[in-house]
Amino acid sequence: MNVLIIGSGGREHAMAWKVAQSPRLTKLYIAPGNAGTADCGENFLLDVTNHADVVRFCKEKQIDLVLIGPEIPLADGLADSLTAEQIRCFGPSQAAAQIEASKSFAKDFMARHHIPTARYATFNKVSDAIAFLERTDYPVVIKASGLAAGKGVILPETLNEAMSTLESILIDKTFGEAGSEVIIEERLSGQEVSLMAFTDGKTIVPMLPAQDHKRLLDGDKGPNTGGMGAYAPAPIFTADLMNEAMESVLKPAVNWLRLEGTPFIGVLYAGLMLTQNGIYALEFNCRFGDPETQVVLPLLETDLLDIADACVDGKLEDVDIRWKDGAAVCVVLASSGYPEKVVSGKDVRFEQLPVNTVCFHAGTKINNGQVVTAGGRVFGVTAWAESLAESIKFAYDGLDKIHFEGMQYRKDIAKRGLVNGLYHGLADENGLKLEE
Ligand code: AMP
Ligand code: GLY
């Protein structure tokens, strides 16, 4: 098969790394890719907003399957443009991608189909939103409805802060058109789990549950980021919780998307919160999560091309999807100044990585044959081993082999997983050494 992967982050490197292992692969292209994906296939500069160009490229290179990484091209209808030209695409149509691209669509969809989610109201006028806030006696979250690169969710601490947030989104348009509508919803508390699933629109196969770390600093302090690390499987997510999530969130979502005439093909990502009252869906994404994919794909035993191909053909039920035993941990290495003022262009020096460790690239590029940093999150160092405790150790051992000026990373990635594991009686002996 000739395969094209769209995107340039750690997620896409993990996808490319996995696809490159497939015996069915003839040639892999990544558009635009990064310095890491260049080791898995050929990077190619394509303007993915120009669908005609992408179609032309696919025809010229006889691409058998396109995998779209990020949400923006999906929300933009790239899957529809490809499918219309008989180019096979793993990723949802524009209509199905609404489940991520419009939070107001997603919330109404969940409410309509009794998928447990925080109570909410939608506004496009600031006066109505403020009047609602004044009547509300519970803590809230304010969300821009459209795509805002993971920045459109604000957790205000006071009524004043909530009011100024509404003004800046609806009037000052801090998130542009993504903020022409806002959602005010009840603030829930609990641990978050990312549960992704492969689906062909009917059959749903969940992946291993993962947890990520959104804050910049140890102990979940500091500003929010795109994610500083992740681990899978999440020990907190017991078989009972998996069952609950499938029955109350993923199955109704996939079934109702199909029944409403917008079948979802690809990866459906449910952002779940485990509350005192059971599982709530915070959001859906229409694609693989990042950095979650960097820990989930290394544990996937089955050929990703077999899975993606079957999803496109509506035959996912014929594929036996298997996972490795054990756990994986990914620690993100970020540039100095991230997430505010990123310093880029630093030379990177690599030493040999240990086995079962891989360094996924995100913000990197090649300059005169030298890998240089080119973004906020630069690498995700992932290791997998029999236990979570060992995977943590190996990921940090791996990270010692990578050097660039100003590198920052968290030192406590996945420790919460060990604590959760202890609580559930799942931790191994090493898991007890939490203070190390
Ligand atoms: P979203 O993009 O909707 O998942 O929101 C991003 C992040 O904001 C989530 O991962 C949560 O940490 C937080 N968040 C979103 N909705 C809520 C909520 N209703 N209650 C508490 N935290 C939330
Ligand atoms: N890790 C969160 C996301 O991919 O949206």
Tab-separated table of C-alpha atoms and ligand atoms in Angstrom:
chain	number	residue	atom	x	y	z
A	1	MET	CA	0.000	0.000	0.000
A	2	ASN	CA	1.062	3.570	-0.646
A	3	VAL	CA	0.050	5.657	2.345
A	4	LEU	CA	-0.148	9.383	3.065
A	5	ILE	CA	-0.256	10.725	6.621
A	6	ILE	CA	-1.313	14.347	7.061
A	7	GLY	CA	0.194	16.332	9.952
A	8	SER	CA	3.470	17.231	11.613
A	9	GLY	CA	3.315	16.561	15.366
A	10	GLY	CA	4.255	13.843	17.823
A	11	ARG	CA	0.957	12.135	17.055
A	12	GLU	CA	1.795	11.926	13.367
A	13	HIS	CA	5.311	10.665	14.069
A	14	ALA	CA	3.789	7.914	16.227
A	15	MET	CA	1.343	7.066	13.406
A	16	ALA	CA	4.138	7.059	10.823
A	17	TRP	CA	6.364	4.934	13.071
A	18	LYS	CA	3.593	2.375	13.467
A	19	VAL	CA	2.599	2.360	9.777
A	20	ALA	CA	6.262	1.962	8.779
A	21	GLN	CA	6.262	-1.407	10.598
A	22	SER	CA	3.450	-2.773	8.425
A	23	PRO	CA	4.372	-5.568	6.023
A	24	ARG	CA	1.669	-4.171	3.729
A	25	LEU	CA	3.421	-0.827	3.298
A	26	THR	CA	5.095	-0.013	-0.011
A	27	LYS	CA	5.695	3.713	0.309
A	28	LEU	CA	4.841	6.202	3.065
A	29	TYR	CA	4.538	9.956	2.609
A	30	ILE	CA	4.000	12.423	5.442
A	31	ALA	CA	2.751	15.930	4.689
A	32	PRO	CA	4.428	18.001	5.939
A	33	GLY	CA	5.966	15.770	8.631
A	34	ASN	CA	8.938	16.697	10.801
A	35	ALA	CA	12.572	15.624	11.261
A	36	GLY	CA	11.416	12.387	12.926
A	37	THR	CA	8.876	11.304	10.325
A	38	ALA	CA	11.628	11.600	7.708
A	39	ASP	CA	12.995	8.357	9.181
A	40	CYS	CA	9.692	6.542	8.565
A	41	GLY	CA	8.932	7.695	5.038
A	42	GLU	CA	9.229	10.687	2.760
A	43	ASN	CA	8.176	14.115	3.966
A	44	PHE	CA	6.364	16.173	1.382
A	45	LEU	CA	5.266	19.791	1.542
A	46	LEU	CA	1.582	19.974	0.645
A	47	ASP	CA	-0.881	22.772	1.274
A	48	VAL	CA	-3.597	20.714	2.965
A	49	THR	CA	-6.052	23.603	2.758
A	50	ASN	CA	-5.920	23.157	-1.018
A	51	HIS	CA	-7.938	19.967	-1.413
A	52	ALA	CA	-7.415	19.826	-5.178
A	53	ASP	CA	-3.654	19.730	-4.590
A	54	VAL	CA	-3.985	16.900	-2.078
A	55	VAL	CA	-6.206	14.956	-4.492
A	56	ARG	CA	-3.718	15.511	-7.323
A	57	PHE	CA	-0.841	14.336	-5.138
A	58	CYS	CA	-2.754	11.183	-4.132
A	59	LYS	CA	-3.536	10.329	-7.746
A	60	GLU	CA	0.003	10.972	-8.902
A	61	LYS	CA	1.550	8.864	-6.162
A	62	GLN	CA	-1.205	6.228	-6.337
A	63	ILE	CA	-2.017	6.591	-2.660
A	64	ASP	CA	-4.153	3.717	-1.383
A	65	LEU	CA	-4.965	5.190	2.000
A	66	VAL	CA	-4.795	8.628	3.623
A	67	LEU	CA	-4.657	8.996	7.404
A	68	ILE	CA	-5.473	12.490	8.646
A	69	GLY	CA	-3.879	13.381	11.989
A	70	PRO	CA	-5.141	16.822	13.067
A	71	GLU	CA	-8.689	18.078	13.522
A	72	ILE	CA	-8.457	21.172	11.316
A	73	PRO	CA	-8.273	19.408	7.918
A	74	LEU	CA	-11.056	17.058	9.073
A	75	ALA	CA	-13.270	19.962	10.138
A	76	ASP	CA	-12.408	21.527	6.812
A	77	GLY	CA	-13.834	18.562	4.881
A	78	LEU	CA	-10.613	17.055	3.525
A	79	ALA	CA	-11.971	13.525	4.040
A	80	ASP	CA	-15.033	14.423	1.939
A	81	SER	CA	-12.902	15.870	-0.865
A	82	LEU	CA	-10.765	12.717	-0.960
A	83	THR	CA	-13.693	10.315	-0.762
A	84	ALA	CA	-15.455	12.170	-3.584
A	85	GLU	CA	-12.464	11.285	-5.778
A	86	GLN	CA	-12.464	7.629	-4.661
A	87	ILE	CA	-9.372	8.145	-2.526
A	88	ARG	CA	-9.651	6.053	0.601
A	89	CYS	CA	-9.420	8.088	3.767
A	90	PHE	CA	-9.256	7.100	7.432
A	91	GLY	CA	-10.884	10.027	9.179
A	92	PRO	CA	-14.419	11.372	9.522
A	93	SER	CA	-16.396	13.526	7.125
A	94	GLN	CA	-16.836	17.208	7.845
A	95	ALA	CA	-20.345	16.523	9.155
A	96	ALA	CA	-19.150	13.852	11.596
A	97	ALA	CA	-16.127	15.951	12.627
A	98	GLN	CA	-18.599	18.481	14.044
A	99	ILE	CA	-18.495	16.355	17.165
A	100	GLU	CA	-15.179	18.113	17.865
A	101	ALA	CA	-15.344	21.204	15.680
A	102	SER	CA	-18.493	22.566	17.300
A	103	LYS	CA	-18.827	22.194	21.030
A	104	SER	CA	-22.394	23.430	20.842
A	105	PHE	CA	-23.154	20.653	18.329
A	106	ALA	CA	-21.439	18.112	20.598
A	107	LYS	CA	-23.268	19.258	23.732
A	108	ASP	CA	-26.666	19.253	22.011
A	109	PHE	CA	-25.901	15.823	20.539
A	110	MET	CA	-24.996	14.466	23.984
A	111	ALA	CA	-28.067	16.004	25.594
A	112	ARG	CA	-30.336	14.657	22.837
A	113	HIS	CA	-29.024	11.127	23.297
A	114	HIS	CA	-28.656	11.104	27.075
A	115	ILE	CA	-24.893	10.799	27.037
A	116	PRO	CA	-23.873	11.989	30.519
A	117	THR	CA	-22.299	15.426	30.253
A	118	ALA	CA	-22.133	18.572	32.402
A	119	ARG	CA	-25.286	20.735	32.274
A	120	TYR	CA	-24.778	23.708	29.997
A	121	ALA	CA	-26.212	26.607	28.090
A	122	THR	CA	-25.120	28.176	24.803
A	123	PHE	CA	-24.906	31.912	24.089
A	124	ASN	CA	-23.928	34.288	21.346
A	125	LYS	CA	-24.860	37.524	23.143
A	126	VAL	CA	-22.754	38.675	26.044
A	127	SER	CA	-25.706	40.214	27.917
A	128	ASP	CA	-27.596	36.892	27.875
A	129	ALA	CA	-24.501	35.001	29.009
A	130	ILE	CA	-23.893	37.402	31.900
A	131	ALA	CA	-27.539	37.292	32.956
A	132	PHE	CA	-27.260	33.490	33.035
A	133	LEU	CA	-24.061	33.633	35.100
A	134	GLU	CA	-25.713	35.898	37.635
A	135	ARG	CA	-28.446	33.339	38.167
A	136	THR	CA	-26.016	30.411	38.397
A	137	ASP	CA	-25.020	29.127	41.821
A	138	TYR	CA	-22.417	26.550	40.800
A	139	PRO	CA	-18.823	26.850	39.534
A	140	VAL	CA	-18.638	27.043	35.761
A	141	VAL	CA	-16.399	26.454	32.780
A	142	ILE	CA	-16.550	28.759	29.772
A	143	LYS	CA	-15.810	27.357	26.329
A	144	ALA	CA	-15.486	28.839	22.888
A	145	SER	CA	-17.644	26.605	20.699
A	146	GLY	CA	-15.286	26.312	17.735
A	147	LEU	CA	-11.757	24.969	17.303
A	148	ALA	CA	-9.269	26.966	19.348
A	149	ALA	CA	-6.141	24.771	19.350
A	150	GLY	CA	-6.918	23.457	22.836
A	151	LYS	CA	-6.985	26.975	24.322
A	152	GLY	CA	-10.695	27.715	24.201
A	153	VAL	CA	-11.637	26.394	27.649
A	154	ILE	CA	-11.434	28.736	30.654
A	155	LEU	CA	-12.066	27.839	34.282
A	156	PRO	CA	-12.862	31.202	35.929
A	157	GLU	CA	-12.431	31.515	39.691
A	158	THR	CA	-14.737	34.490	40.265
A	159	LEU	CA	-17.852	36.025	38.749
A	160	ASN	CA	-15.770	38.993	37.591
A	161	GLU	CA	-13.279	36.764	35.863
A	162	ALA	CA	-16.134	34.856	34.219
A	163	MET	CA	-17.666	38.108	32.948
A	164	SER	CA	-14.423	39.408	31.515
A	165	THR	CA	-13.767	36.011	29.887
A	166	LEU	CA	-17.159	36.192	28.180
A	167	GLU	CA	-16.441	39.691	26.949
A	168	SER	CA	-13.056	38.788	25.604
A	169	ILE	CA	-14.412	35.757	23.726
A	170	LEU	CA	-17.673	37.209	22.411
A	171	ILE	CA	-16.701	40.870	21.925
A	172	ASP	CA	-12.916	41.058	21.575
A	173	LYS	CA	-12.962	37.764	19.635
A	174	THR	CA	-9.817	36.403	21.297
A	175	PHE	CA	-10.496	33.084	19.582
A	176	GLY	CA	-11.759	34.628	16.355
A	177	GLU	CA	-14.849	33.018	14.831
A	178	ALA	CA	-14.360	29.982	17.109
A	179	GLY	CA	-15.716	32.252	19.834
A	180	SER	CA	-18.832	33.567	18.118
A	181	GLU	CA	-20.719	31.144	20.343
A	182	VAL	CA	-19.842	30.202	23.932
A	183	ILE	CA	-20.877	27.397	26.185
A	184	ILE	CA	-21.192	27.897	29.910
A	185	GLU	CA	-21.214	24.593	31.665
A	186	GLU	CA	-21.112	23.211	35.146
A	187	ARG	CA	-17.638	22.540	36.442
A	188	LEU	CA	-17.163	18.889	37.350
A	189	SER	CA	-14.410	17.361	39.397
A	190	GLY	CA	-12.625	14.070	39.170
A	191	GLN	CA	-9.793	12.443	37.276
A	192	GLU	CA	-9.756	12.661	33.515
A	193	VAL	CA	-9.226	9.706	31.209
A	194	SER	CA	-8.780	9.792	27.443
A	195	LEU	CA	-10.514	6.888	25.791
A	196	MET	CA	-9.990	6.585	22.055
A	197	ALA	CA	-11.752	4.052	19.875
A	198	PHE	CA	-11.413	2.810	16.313
A	199	THR	CA	-14.705	2.786	14.491
A	200	ASP	CA	-16.058	2.059	11.030
A	201	GLY	CA	-19.330	3.752	11.921
A	202	LYS	CA	-20.891	0.599	13.415
A	203	THR	CA	-18.299	-1.496	15.191
A	204	ILE	CA	-16.377	0.221	17.996
A	205	VAL	CA	-13.104	-1.065	19.364
A	206	PRO	CA	-11.738	0.917	22.292
A	207	MET	CA	-8.010	1.457	22.622
A	208	LEU	CA	-6.162	1.319	25.910
A	209	PRO	CA	-7.318	4.109	28.239
A	210	ALA	CA	-4.722	6.839	28.733
A	211	GLN	CA	-4.170	9.784	31.037
A	212	ASP	CA	-2.248	12.889	30.096
A	213	HIS	CA	-0.703	15.744	32.058
A	214	LYS	CA	-1.830	19.147	30.834
A	215	ARG	CA	-0.027	21.483	33.240
A	216	LEU	CA	3.534	22.625	32.616
A	217	LEU	CA	5.012	21.933	36.044
A	218	ASP	CA	5.351	19.065	38.472
A	219	GLY	CA	2.424	18.490	40.807
A	220	ASP	CA	-0.003	19.767	38.125
A	221	LYS	CA	1.049	23.383	38.654
A	222	GLY	CA	1.726	26.176	36.191
A	223	PRO	CA	-0.029	27.046	32.935
A	224	ASN	CA	-1.968	24.662	30.733
A	225	THR	CA	-0.126	23.188	27.772
A	226	GLY	CA	-0.868	20.919	24.846
A	227	GLY	CA	0.225	18.063	27.133
A	228	MET	CA	3.505	17.362	28.935
A	229	GLY	CA	3.261	13.582	28.999
A	230	ALA	CA	0.955	10.601	29.105
A	231	TYR	CA	0.687	6.988	30.106
A	232	ALA	CA	-1.389	3.964	29.163
A	233	PRO	CA	-3.158	1.895	30.220
A	234	ALA	CA	-4.500	4.094	33.023
A	235	PRO	CA	-4.680	1.906	36.153
A	236	ILE	CA	-7.656	3.893	37.448
A	237	PHE	CA	-9.753	2.785	34.480
A	238	THR	CA	-10.982	-0.619	35.619
A	239	ALA	CA	-12.887	-3.083	33.432
A	240	ASP	CA	-16.123	-1.839	35.034
A	241	LEU	CA	-15.345	1.741	34.059
A	242	MET	CA	-14.466	0.620	30.528
A	243	ASN	CA	-17.814	-1.092	30.324
A	244	GLU	CA	-19.621	1.995	31.622
A	245	ALA	CA	-17.795	4.249	29.134
A	246	MET	CA	-18.644	1.964	26.222
A	247	GLU	CA	-22.302	1.663	27.141
A	248	SER	CA	-23.014	5.229	28.192
A	249	VAL	CA	-20.677	7.226	25.942
A	250	LEU	CA	-18.978	5.538	22.982
A	251	LYS	CA	-21.729	3.215	21.749
A	252	PRO	CA	-24.498	5.815	21.822
A	253	ALA	CA	-22.191	8.380	20.199
A	254	VAL	CA	-21.186	6.157	17.289
A	255	ASN	CA	-24.675	4.703	16.847
A	256	TRP	CA	-26.445	8.051	16.923
A	257	LEU	CA	-23.956	9.664	14.558
A	258	ARG	CA	-24.762	6.884	12.095
A	259	LEU	CA	-28.511	7.027	12.700
A	260	GLU	CA	-28.490	10.794	12.208
A	261	GLY	CA	-26.928	10.278	8.777
A	262	THR	CA	-23.347	11.255	9.610
A	263	PRO	CA	-21.498	7.977	10.226
A	264	PHE	CA	-18.147	8.439	11.935
A	265	ILE	CA	-15.164	6.612	10.435
A	266	GLY	CA	-11.798	6.933	12.108
A	267	VAL	CA	-10.748	7.518	15.687
A	268	LEU	CA	-13.330	8.853	18.095
A	269	TYR	CA	-11.717	10.234	21.235
A	270	ALA	CA	-13.843	10.655	24.347
A	271	GLY	CA	-12.488	12.980	27.034
A	272	LEU	CA	-14.019	11.495	30.159
A	273	MET	CA	-14.228	12.676	33.726
A	274	LEU	CA	-14.639	10.110	36.475
A	275	THR	CA	-16.953	11.840	38.931
A	276	GLN	CA	-18.657	10.738	42.144
A	277	ASN	CA	-21.787	10.253	40.051
A	278	GLY	CA	-20.188	8.142	37.365
A	279	ILE	CA	-18.535	8.860	34.035
A	280	TYR	CA	-19.223	12.161	32.276
A	281	ALA	CA	-18.123	13.038	28.757
A	282	LEU	CA	-16.293	16.392	28.727
A	283	GLU	CA	-15.683	16.419	25.009
A	284	PHE	CA	-15.204	14.380	21.879
A	285	ASN	CA	-12.317	14.683	19.472
A	286	CYS	CA	-12.523	13.428	15.921
A	287	ARG	CA	-8.953	12.084	15.754
A	288	PHE	CA	-6.101	10.521	17.669
A	289	GLY	CA	-5.128	12.470	20.816
A	290	ASP	CA	-1.732	13.963	21.349
A	291	PRO	CA	0.287	12.925	23.374
A	292	GLU	CA	-1.988	9.938	24.135
A	293	THR	CA	-1.277	8.377	20.731
A	294	GLN	CA	2.408	8.331	21.591
A	295	VAL	CA	1.721	5.837	24.395
A	296	VAL	CA	-1.170	3.919	22.860
A	297	LEU	CA	0.286	3.040	19.442
A	298	PRO	CA	3.509	1.494	20.813
A	299	LEU	CA	1.298	-0.932	22.748
A	300	LEU	CA	-0.791	-1.833	19.706
A	301	GLU	CA	0.176	-5.276	18.457
A	302	THR	CA	-2.085	-5.296	15.386
A	303	ASP	CA	-1.098	-3.678	12.097
A	304	LEU	CA	-2.528	-0.146	12.035
A	305	LEU	CA	-3.034	-0.416	8.256
A	306	ASP	CA	-5.223	-3.497	8.732
A	307	ILE	CA	-7.344	-1.557	11.207
A	308	ALA	CA	-7.586	1.652	9.177
A	309	ASP	CA	-8.328	-0.282	5.985
A	310	ALA	CA	-11.084	-2.271	7.692
A	311	CYS	CA	-12.622	0.918	9.097
A	312	VAL	CA	-12.801	2.457	5.624
A	313	ASP	CA	-14.432	-0.745	4.285
A	314	GLY	CA	-16.943	-0.994	7.157
A	315	LYS	CA	-15.377	-4.296	8.200
A	316	LEU	CA	-13.822	-3.516	11.549
A	317	GLU	CA	-15.634	-6.457	13.118
A	318	ASP	CA	-13.396	-8.796	11.106
A	319	VAL	CA	-10.192	-7.489	12.708
A	320	ASP	CA	-8.838	-8.982	15.893
A	321	ILE	CA	-7.233	-6.010	17.635
A	322	ARG	CA	-4.538	-6.989	20.117
A	323	TRP	CA	-2.474	-5.087	22.636
A	324	LYS	CA	0.868	-5.770	24.240
A	325	ASP	CA	0.873	-6.481	27.951
A	326	GLY	CA	2.491	-3.889	30.154
A	327	ALA	CA	2.435	-0.103	30.008
A	328	ALA	CA	3.890	2.842	28.132
A	329	VAL	CA	4.955	6.282	29.332
A	330	CYS	CA	5.689	9.385	27.278
A	331	VAL	CA	7.556	12.388	28.663
A	332	VAL	CA	7.409	15.547	26.567
A	333	LEU	CA	10.551	17.662	26.145
A	334	ALA	CA	9.619	21.274	25.536
A	335	SER	CA	11.583	24.329	24.462
A	336	SER	CA	12.492	27.021	26.933
A	337	GLY	CA	9.728	29.596	27.279
A	338	TYR	CA	6.969	27.105	26.344
A	339	PRO	CA	3.988	27.613	26.379
A	340	GLU	CA	4.268	31.423	26.226
A	341	LYS	CA	7.392	32.583	24.398
A	342	VAL	CA	8.990	29.617	22.714
A	343	VAL	CA	12.699	29.723	21.895
A	344	SER	CA	13.389	27.643	18.750
A	345	GLY	CA	16.288	26.868	16.444
A	346	LYS	CA	18.448	24.968	18.966
A	347	ASP	CA	20.660	22.127	17.736
A	348	VAL	CA	19.727	18.715	19.088
A	349	ARG	CA	22.245	16.029	19.987
A	350	PHE	CA	21.120	12.408	20.334
A	351	GLU	CA	22.859	9.486	21.958
A	352	GLN	CA	21.773	5.906	21.314
A	353	LEU	CA	18.370	5.216	22.915
A	354	PRO	CA	17.786	2.059	24.973
A	355	VAL	CA	15.565	-0.713	23.527
A	356	ASN	CA	11.782	-0.319	23.737
A	357	THR	CA	12.234	3.433	23.799
A	358	VAL	CA	11.441	5.782	20.957
A	359	CYS	CA	11.813	9.496	20.615
A	360	PHE	CA	8.808	10.875	18.767
A	361	HIS	CA	9.469	14.259	17.208
A	362	ALA	CA	6.975	17.106	17.330
A	363	GLY	CA	8.500	20.563	16.816
A	364	THR	CA	11.670	19.680	14.915
A	365	LYS	CA	13.083	20.237	11.469
A	366	ILE	CA	16.273	19.467	9.600
A	367	ASN	CA	18.607	22.353	8.884
A	368	ASN	CA	21.657	21.467	6.758
A	369	GLY	CA	21.480	17.876	7.906
A	370	GLN	CA	21.189	18.866	11.582
A	371	VAL	CA	18.024	18.330	13.668
A	372	VAL	CA	16.977	21.648	15.225
A	373	THR	CA	14.098	22.554	17.516
A	374	ALA	CA	11.170	24.217	15.753
A	375	GLY	CA	8.292	24.560	18.201
A	376	GLY	CA	7.077	24.432	21.779
A	377	ARG	CA	6.817	20.722	22.324
A	378	VAL	CA	9.889	19.240	20.685
A	379	PHE	CA	9.927	15.522	21.519
A	380	GLY	CA	7.890	12.860	23.269
A	381	VAL	CA	10.170	10.213	24.694
A	382	THR	CA	8.154	7.015	24.999
A	383	ALA	CA	9.185	3.781	26.646
A	384	TRP	CA	7.204	0.600	27.179
A	385	ALA	CA	7.836	-2.221	29.617
A	386	GLU	CA	6.078	-4.854	31.675
A	387	SER	CA	4.992	-2.448	34.400
A	388	LEU	CA	4.154	1.228	34.624
A	389	ALA	CA	6.972	1.760	37.142
A	390	GLU	CA	9.540	0.313	34.739
A	391	SER	CA	8.181	2.296	31.813
A	392	ILE	CA	8.618	5.481	33.841
A	393	LYS	CA	12.212	4.599	34.612
A	394	PHE	CA	12.999	3.727	30.981
A	395	ALA	CA	11.346	6.862	29.612
A	396	TYR	CA	13.486	9.034	31.918
A	397	ASP	CA	16.605	6.990	31.040
A	398	GLY	CA	15.825	7.636	27.378
A	399	LEU	CA	15.355	11.328	27.933
A	400	ASP	CA	18.909	11.569	29.311
A	401	LYS	CA	20.139	10.697	25.815
A	402	ILE	CA	18.650	13.784	24.208
A	403	HIS	CA	20.213	17.196	24.570
A	404	PHE	CA	19.280	20.710	23.526
A	405	GLU	CA	19.629	24.079	25.185
A	406	GLY	CA	16.793	25.207	27.448
A	407	MET	CA	14.959	21.869	27.430
A	408	GLN	CA	12.193	21.601	30.031
A	409	TYR	CA	10.145	18.603	31.099
A	410	ARG	CA	8.130	17.298	34.030
A	411	LYS	CA	9.759	14.917	36.470
A	412	ASP	CA	6.543	13.329	37.736
A	413	ILE	CA	4.924	11.943	34.590
A	414	ALA	CA	2.752	8.881	35.359
A	415	LYS	CA	3.344	8.991	39.105
A	416	ARG	CA	-0.370	9.603	39.476
A	417	GLY	CA	-0.857	6.330	37.598
A	418	LEU	CA	1.227	4.539	40.211
A	419	VAL	CA	-0.836	6.069	43.003
A	420	ASN	CA	-4.063	5.090	41.227
A	421	GLY	CA	-2.638	1.616	40.717
A	422	LEU	CA	-1.873	1.293	44.422
A	423	TYR	CA	-5.364	2.400	45.257
A	424	HIS	CA	-6.768	-0.267	42.978
A	425	GLY	CA	-4.318	-2.877	44.233
A	426	LEU	CA	-2.697	-3.045	40.807
A	427	ALA	CA	0.759	-1.633	41.509
A	428	ASP	CA	3.746	-3.869	41.514
A	429	GLU	CA	6.525	-3.770	44.078
A	430	ASN	CA	8.304	-0.927	42.284
A	431	GLY	CA	5.135	1.086	42.399
A	432	LEU	CA	5.609	1.588	46.111
A	433	LYS	CA	8.690	3.741	45.652
A	434	LEU	CA	6.740	6.879	44.940
A	435	GLU	CA	9.173	9.316	46.510
A	436	GLU	CA	12.058	8.550	44.136
B	1	AMP	P1	-12.431	20.217	26.564
B	1	AMP	O1	-11.654	20.731	25.398
B	1	AMP	O2	-13.885	20.477	26.497
B	1	AMP	O3	-12.098	18.797	26.924
B	1	AMP	O4	-11.819	20.965	27.811
B	1	AMP	C1	-10.432	20.995	28.046
B	1	AMP	C2	-10.160	20.743	29.487
B	1	AMP	O5	-10.909	21.637	30.312
B	1	AMP	C3	-10.583	19.355	29.947
B	1	AMP	O6	-9.611	18.403	29.674
B	1	AMP	C4	-10.785	19.594	31.431
B	1	AMP	O7	-9.549	19.595	32.127
B	1	AMP	C5	-11.353	20.984	31.484
B	1	AMP	N1	-12.821	20.926	31.478
B	1	AMP	C6	-13.648	20.947	30.415
B	1	AMP	N2	-14.939	20.868	30.772
B	1	AMP	C7	-14.945	20.789	32.110
B	1	AMP	C8	-15.980	20.687	33.090
B	1	AMP	N3	-17.275	20.657	32.758
B	1	AMP	N4	-15.610	20.623	34.383
B	1	AMP	C9	-14.303	20.664	34.732
B	1	AMP	N5	-13.294	20.762	33.878
B	1	AMP	C10	-13.596	20.825	32.573
B	2	GLY	N1	-4.514	15.364	24.580
B	2	GLY	C1	-5.657	16.077	24.218
B	2	GLY	C2	-5.970	16.114	22.791
B	2	GLY	O1	-5.380	15.457	21.961
B	2	GLY	O2	-6.888	16.831	22.422
